[in-house]
C-alpha positions as protocol buffer text, in pm:
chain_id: "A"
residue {
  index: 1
  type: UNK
  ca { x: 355 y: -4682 z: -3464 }
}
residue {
  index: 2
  type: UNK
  ca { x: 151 y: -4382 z: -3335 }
}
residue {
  index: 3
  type: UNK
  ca { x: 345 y: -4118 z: -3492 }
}
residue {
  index: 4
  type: UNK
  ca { x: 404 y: -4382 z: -3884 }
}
residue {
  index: 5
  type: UNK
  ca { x: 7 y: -4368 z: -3891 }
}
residue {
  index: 6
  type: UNK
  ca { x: -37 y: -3960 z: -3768 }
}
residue {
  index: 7
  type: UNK
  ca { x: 226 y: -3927 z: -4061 }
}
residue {
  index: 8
  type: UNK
  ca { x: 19 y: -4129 z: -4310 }
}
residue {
  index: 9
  type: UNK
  ca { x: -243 y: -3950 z: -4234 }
}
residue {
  index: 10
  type: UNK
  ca { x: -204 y: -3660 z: -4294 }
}
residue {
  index: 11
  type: UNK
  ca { x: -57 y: -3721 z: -4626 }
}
residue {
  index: 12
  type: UNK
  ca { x: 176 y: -3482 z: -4679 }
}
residue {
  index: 13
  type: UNK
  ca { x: 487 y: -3552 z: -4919 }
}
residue {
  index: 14
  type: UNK
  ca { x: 760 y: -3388 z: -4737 }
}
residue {
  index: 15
  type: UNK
  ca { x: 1033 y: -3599 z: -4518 }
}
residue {
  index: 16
  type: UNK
  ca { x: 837 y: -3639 z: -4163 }
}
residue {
  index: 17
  type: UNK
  ca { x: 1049 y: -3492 z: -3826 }
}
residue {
  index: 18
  type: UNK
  ca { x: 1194 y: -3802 z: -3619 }
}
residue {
  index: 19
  type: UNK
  ca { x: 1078 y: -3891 z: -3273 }
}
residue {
  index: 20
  type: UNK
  ca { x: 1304 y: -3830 z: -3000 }
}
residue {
  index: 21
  type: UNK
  ca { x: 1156 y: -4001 z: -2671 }
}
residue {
  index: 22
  type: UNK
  ca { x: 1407 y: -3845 z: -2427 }
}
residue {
  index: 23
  type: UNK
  ca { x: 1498 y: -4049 z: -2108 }
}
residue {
  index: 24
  type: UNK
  ca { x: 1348 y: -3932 z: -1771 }
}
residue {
  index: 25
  type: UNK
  ca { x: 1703 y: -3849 z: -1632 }
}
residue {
  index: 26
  type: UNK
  ca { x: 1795 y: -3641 z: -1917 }
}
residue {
  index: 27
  type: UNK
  ca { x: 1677 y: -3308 z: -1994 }
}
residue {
  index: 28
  type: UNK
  ca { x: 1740 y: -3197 z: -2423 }
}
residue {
  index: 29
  type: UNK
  ca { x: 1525 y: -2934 z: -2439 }
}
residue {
  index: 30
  type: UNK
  ca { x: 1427 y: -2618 z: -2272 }
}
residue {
  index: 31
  type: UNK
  ca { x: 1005 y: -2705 z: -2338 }
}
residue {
  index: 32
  type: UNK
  ca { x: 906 y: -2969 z: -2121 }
}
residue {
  index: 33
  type: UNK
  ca { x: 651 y: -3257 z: -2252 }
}
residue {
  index: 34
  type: UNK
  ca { x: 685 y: -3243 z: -2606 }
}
residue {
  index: 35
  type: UNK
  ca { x: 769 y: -3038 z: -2909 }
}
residue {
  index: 36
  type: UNK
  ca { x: 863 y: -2953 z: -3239 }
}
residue {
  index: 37
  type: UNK
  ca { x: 1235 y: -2869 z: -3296 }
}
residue {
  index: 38
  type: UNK
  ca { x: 1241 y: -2709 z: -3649 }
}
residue {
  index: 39
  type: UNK
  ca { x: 1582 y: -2729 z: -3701 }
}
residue {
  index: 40
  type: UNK
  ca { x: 1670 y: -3068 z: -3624 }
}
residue {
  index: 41
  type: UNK
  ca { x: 1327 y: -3155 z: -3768 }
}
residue {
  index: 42
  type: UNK
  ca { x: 1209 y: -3400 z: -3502 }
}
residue {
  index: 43
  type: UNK
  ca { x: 909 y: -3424 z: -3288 }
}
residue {
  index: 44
  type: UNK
  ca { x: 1040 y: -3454 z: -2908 }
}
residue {
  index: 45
  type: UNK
  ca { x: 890 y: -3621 z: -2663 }
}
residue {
  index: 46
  type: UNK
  ca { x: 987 y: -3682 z: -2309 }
}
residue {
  index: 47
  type: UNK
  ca { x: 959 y: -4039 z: -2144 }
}
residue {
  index: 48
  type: UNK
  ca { x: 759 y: -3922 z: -1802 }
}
residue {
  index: 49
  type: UNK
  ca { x: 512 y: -3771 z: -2077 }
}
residue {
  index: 50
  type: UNK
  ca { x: 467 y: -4109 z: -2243 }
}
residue {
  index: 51
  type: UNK
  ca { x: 465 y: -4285 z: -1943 }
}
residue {
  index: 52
  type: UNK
  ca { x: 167 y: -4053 z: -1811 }
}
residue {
  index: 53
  type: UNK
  ca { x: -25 y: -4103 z: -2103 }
}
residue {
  index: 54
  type: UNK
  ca { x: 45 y: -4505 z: -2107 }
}
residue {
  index: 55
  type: UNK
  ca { x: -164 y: -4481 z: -1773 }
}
residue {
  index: 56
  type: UNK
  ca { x: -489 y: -4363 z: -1919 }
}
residue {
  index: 57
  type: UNK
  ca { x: -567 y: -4726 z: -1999 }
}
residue {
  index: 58
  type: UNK
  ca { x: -806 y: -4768 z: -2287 }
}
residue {
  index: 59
  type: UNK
  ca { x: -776 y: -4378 z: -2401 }
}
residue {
  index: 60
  type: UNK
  ca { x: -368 y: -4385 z: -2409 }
}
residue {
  index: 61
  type: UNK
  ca { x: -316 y: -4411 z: -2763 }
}
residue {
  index: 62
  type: UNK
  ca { x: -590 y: -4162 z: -2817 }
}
residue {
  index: 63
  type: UNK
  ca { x: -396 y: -3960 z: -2576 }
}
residue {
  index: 64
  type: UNK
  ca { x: -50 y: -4068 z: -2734 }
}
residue {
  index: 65
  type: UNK
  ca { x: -204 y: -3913 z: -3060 }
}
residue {
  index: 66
  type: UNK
  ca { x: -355 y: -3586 z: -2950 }
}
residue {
  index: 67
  type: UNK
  ca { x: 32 y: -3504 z: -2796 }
}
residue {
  index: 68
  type: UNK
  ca { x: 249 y: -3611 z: -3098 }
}
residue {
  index: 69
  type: UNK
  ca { x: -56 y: -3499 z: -3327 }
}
residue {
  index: 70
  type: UNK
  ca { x: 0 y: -3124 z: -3195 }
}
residue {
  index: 71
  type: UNK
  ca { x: 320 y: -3152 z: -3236 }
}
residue {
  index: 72
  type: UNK
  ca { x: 261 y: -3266 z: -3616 }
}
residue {
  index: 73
  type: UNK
  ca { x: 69 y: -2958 z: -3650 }
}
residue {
  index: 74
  type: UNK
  ca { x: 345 y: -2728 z: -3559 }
}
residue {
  index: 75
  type: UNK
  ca { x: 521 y: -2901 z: -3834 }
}
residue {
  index: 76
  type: UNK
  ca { x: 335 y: -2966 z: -4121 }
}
residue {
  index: 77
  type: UNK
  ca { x: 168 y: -2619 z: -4090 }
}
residue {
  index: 78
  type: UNK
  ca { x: 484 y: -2459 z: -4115 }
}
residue {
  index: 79
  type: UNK
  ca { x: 509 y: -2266 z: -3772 }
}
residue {
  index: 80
  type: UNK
  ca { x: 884 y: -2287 z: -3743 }
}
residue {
  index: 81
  type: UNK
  ca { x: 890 y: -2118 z: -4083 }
}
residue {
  index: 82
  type: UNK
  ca { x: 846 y: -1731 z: -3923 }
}
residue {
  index: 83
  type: UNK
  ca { x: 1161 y: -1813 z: -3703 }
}
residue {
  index: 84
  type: UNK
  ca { x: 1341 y: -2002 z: -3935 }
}
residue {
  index: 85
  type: UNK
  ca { x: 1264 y: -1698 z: -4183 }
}
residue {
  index: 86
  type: UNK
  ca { x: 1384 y: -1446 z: -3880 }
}
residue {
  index: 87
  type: UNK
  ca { x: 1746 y: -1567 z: -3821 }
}
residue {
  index: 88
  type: UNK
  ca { x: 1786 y: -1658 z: -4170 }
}
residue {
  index: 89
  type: UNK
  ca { x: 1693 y: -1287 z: -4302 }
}
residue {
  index: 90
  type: UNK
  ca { x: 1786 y: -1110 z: -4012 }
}
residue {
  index: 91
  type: UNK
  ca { x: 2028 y: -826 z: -4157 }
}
residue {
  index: 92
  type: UNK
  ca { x: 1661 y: -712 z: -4420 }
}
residue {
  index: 93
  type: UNK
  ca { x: 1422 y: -529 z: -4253 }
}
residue {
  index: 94
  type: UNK
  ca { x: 1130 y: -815 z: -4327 }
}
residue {
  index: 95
  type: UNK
  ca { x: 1332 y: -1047 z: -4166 }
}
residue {
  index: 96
  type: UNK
  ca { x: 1368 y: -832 z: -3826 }
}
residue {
  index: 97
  type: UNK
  ca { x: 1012 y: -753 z: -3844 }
}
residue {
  index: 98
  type: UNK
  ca { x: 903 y: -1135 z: -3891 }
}
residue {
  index: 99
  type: UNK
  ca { x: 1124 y: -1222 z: -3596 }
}
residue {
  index: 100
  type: UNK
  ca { x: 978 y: -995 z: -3379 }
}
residue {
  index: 101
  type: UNK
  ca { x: 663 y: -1143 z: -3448 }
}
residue {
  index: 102
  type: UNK
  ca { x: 729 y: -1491 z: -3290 }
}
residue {
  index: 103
  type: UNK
  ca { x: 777 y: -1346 z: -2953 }
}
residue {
  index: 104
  type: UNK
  ca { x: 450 y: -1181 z: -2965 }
}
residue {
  index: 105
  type: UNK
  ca { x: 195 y: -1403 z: -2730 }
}
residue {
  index: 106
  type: UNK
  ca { x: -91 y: -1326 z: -2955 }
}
residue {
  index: 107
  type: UNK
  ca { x: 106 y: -1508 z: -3234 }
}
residue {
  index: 108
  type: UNK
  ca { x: 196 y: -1778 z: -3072 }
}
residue {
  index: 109
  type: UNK
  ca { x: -182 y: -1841 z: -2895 }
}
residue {
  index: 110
  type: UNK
  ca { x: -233 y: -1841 z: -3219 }
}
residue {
  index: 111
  type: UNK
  ca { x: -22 y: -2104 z: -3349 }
}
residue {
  index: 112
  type: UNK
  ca { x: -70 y: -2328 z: -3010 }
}
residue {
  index: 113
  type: UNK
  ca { x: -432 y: -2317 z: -3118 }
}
residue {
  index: 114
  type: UNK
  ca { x: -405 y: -2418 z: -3445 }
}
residue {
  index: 115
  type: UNK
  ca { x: -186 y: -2678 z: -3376 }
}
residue {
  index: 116
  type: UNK
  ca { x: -455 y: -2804 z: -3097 }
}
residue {
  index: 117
  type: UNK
  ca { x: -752 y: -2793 z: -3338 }
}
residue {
  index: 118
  type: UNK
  ca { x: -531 y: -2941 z: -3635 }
}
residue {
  index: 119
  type: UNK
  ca { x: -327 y: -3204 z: -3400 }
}
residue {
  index: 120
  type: UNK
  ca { x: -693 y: -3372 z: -3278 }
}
residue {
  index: 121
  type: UNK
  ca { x: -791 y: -3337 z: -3615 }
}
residue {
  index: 122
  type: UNK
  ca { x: -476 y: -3533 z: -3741 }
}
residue {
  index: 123
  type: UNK
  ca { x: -558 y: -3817 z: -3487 }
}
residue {
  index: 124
  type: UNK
  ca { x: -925 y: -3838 z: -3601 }
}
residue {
  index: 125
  type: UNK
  ca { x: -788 y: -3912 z: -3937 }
}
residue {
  index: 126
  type: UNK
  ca { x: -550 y: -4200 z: -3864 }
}
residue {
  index: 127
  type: UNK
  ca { x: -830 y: -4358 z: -3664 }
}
residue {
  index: 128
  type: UNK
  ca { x: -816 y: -4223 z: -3310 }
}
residue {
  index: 129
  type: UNK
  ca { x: -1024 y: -4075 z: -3062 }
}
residue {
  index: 130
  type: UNK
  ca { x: -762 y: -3833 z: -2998 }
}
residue {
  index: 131
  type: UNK
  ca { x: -1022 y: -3523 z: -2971 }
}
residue {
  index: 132
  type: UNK
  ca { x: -1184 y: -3692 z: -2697 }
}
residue {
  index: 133
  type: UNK
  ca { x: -877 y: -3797 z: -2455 }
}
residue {
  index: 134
  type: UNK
  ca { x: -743 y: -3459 z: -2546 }
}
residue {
  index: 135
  type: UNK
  ca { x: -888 y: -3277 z: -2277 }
}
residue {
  index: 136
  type: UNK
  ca { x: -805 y: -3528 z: -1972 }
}
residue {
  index: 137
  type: UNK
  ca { x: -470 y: -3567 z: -2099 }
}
residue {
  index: 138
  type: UNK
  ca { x: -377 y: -3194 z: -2071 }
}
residue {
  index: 139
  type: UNK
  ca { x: -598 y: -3194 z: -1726 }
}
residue {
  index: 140
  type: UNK
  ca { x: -317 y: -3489 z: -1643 }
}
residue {
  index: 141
  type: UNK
  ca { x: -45 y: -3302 z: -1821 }
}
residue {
  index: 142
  type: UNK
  ca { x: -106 y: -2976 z: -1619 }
}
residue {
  index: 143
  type: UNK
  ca { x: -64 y: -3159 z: -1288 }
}
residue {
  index: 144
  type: UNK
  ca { x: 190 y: -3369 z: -1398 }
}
residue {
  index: 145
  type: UNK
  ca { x: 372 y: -3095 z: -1453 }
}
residue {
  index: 146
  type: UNK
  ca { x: 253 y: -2888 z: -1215 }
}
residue {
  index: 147
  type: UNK
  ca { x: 195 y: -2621 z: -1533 }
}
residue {
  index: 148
  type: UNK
  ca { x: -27 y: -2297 z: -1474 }
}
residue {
  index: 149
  type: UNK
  ca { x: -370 y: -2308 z: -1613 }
}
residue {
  index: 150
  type: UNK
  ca { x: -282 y: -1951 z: -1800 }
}
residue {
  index: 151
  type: UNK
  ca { x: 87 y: -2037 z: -1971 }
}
residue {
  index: 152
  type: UNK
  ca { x: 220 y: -1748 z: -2147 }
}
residue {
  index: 153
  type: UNK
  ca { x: 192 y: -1849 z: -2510 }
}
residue {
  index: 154
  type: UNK
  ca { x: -97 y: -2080 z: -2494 }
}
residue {
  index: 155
  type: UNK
  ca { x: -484 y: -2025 z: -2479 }
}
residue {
  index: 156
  type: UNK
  ca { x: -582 y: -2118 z: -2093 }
}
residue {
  index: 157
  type: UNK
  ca { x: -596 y: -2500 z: -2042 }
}
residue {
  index: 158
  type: UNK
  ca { x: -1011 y: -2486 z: -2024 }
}
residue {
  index: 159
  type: UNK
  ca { x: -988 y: -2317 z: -2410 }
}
residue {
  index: 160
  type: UNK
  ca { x: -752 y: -2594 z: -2490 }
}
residue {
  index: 161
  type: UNK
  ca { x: -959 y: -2838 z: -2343 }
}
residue {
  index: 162
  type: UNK
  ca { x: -1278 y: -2679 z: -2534 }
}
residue {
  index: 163
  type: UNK
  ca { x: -1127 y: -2651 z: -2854 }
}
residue {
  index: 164
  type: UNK
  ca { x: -1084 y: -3074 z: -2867 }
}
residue {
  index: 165
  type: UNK
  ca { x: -1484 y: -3104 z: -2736 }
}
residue {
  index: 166
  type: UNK
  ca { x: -1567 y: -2868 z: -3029 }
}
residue {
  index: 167
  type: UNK
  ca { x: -1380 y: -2970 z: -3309 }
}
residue {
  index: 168
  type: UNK
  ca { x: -1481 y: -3308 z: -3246 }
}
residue {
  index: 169
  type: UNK
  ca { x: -1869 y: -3231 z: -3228 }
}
């Protein structure tokens, strides 16, 4: 239901990605948590995520937005697009060139931040408070996981956590 109203939301007429809630005994993907899978155009999400978030009580679905609402982001603001573009172009020049450029960590702090700011954003917009259980759901996240405050890839978790409090001021 989450994901049907982050969908409506944010209006946009192309086909939405499935949801994949992935069993705690399995492992499908290399990322951990959630994510975006371009190319089978689904949203993944793993069960001991879901179940963390389920324990914030009250903020959960907030929480339950914020995660599959950044994961929205990647997709409805095209992210996959410079790797899809890569591989697909890959004997051209441009197409080397562009595929180099996902690998860069500047590029992709850039598109984990956008997809922050734009995934609380998305949440706000089909009614949740997902800006303001964003940053104690990556502080539960982080531990959860046991993930480094300064992931390769990703602004450090306090940035993340300061981009919800500002967007939503």
């Amino acid at each position: 239901r989450v994901m049907d109203e982050l969908v409506l939301a944010i209006g946009d007429g192309r086909t939405p990605p499935g949801l994949l809630l992935v069993p705690r005994d399995r492992r499908y993907h290399r990322m951990q948590v959630a994510w975006f899978d371009p190319r089978l155009h689904i949203v993944g999400l793993e069960e001991r995520t879901y179940d963390l978030l389920a324990e914030m009580g009250a903020d959960s679905l907030n929480a339950l937005a914020w995660v599959l609402g950044h994961e929205l982001a990647h997709c409805y603001k095209d992210h996959g697009w410079v790797g899809e573009f890569g591989s697909g172009f890959a004997d051209l020049e441009a197409g080397q060139t562009v595929r180099h450029l996902r690998h860069q960590p500047e590029k992709l702090v850039e598109l984990e931040s956008e997809a922050d700011y734009f995934g609380g954003f998305f949440g706000y917009l089909a009614g949740y408070d997902a800006l303001g259980a964003g940053p104690a759901a990556l502080s539960r996240i982080y531990e959860e996981y046991a993930l480094d405050e300064r992931l390769e890839g990703y602004p450090a978790l306090e940035e993340r956590q300061a981009i919800a409090a500002r967007t939503q001021a």
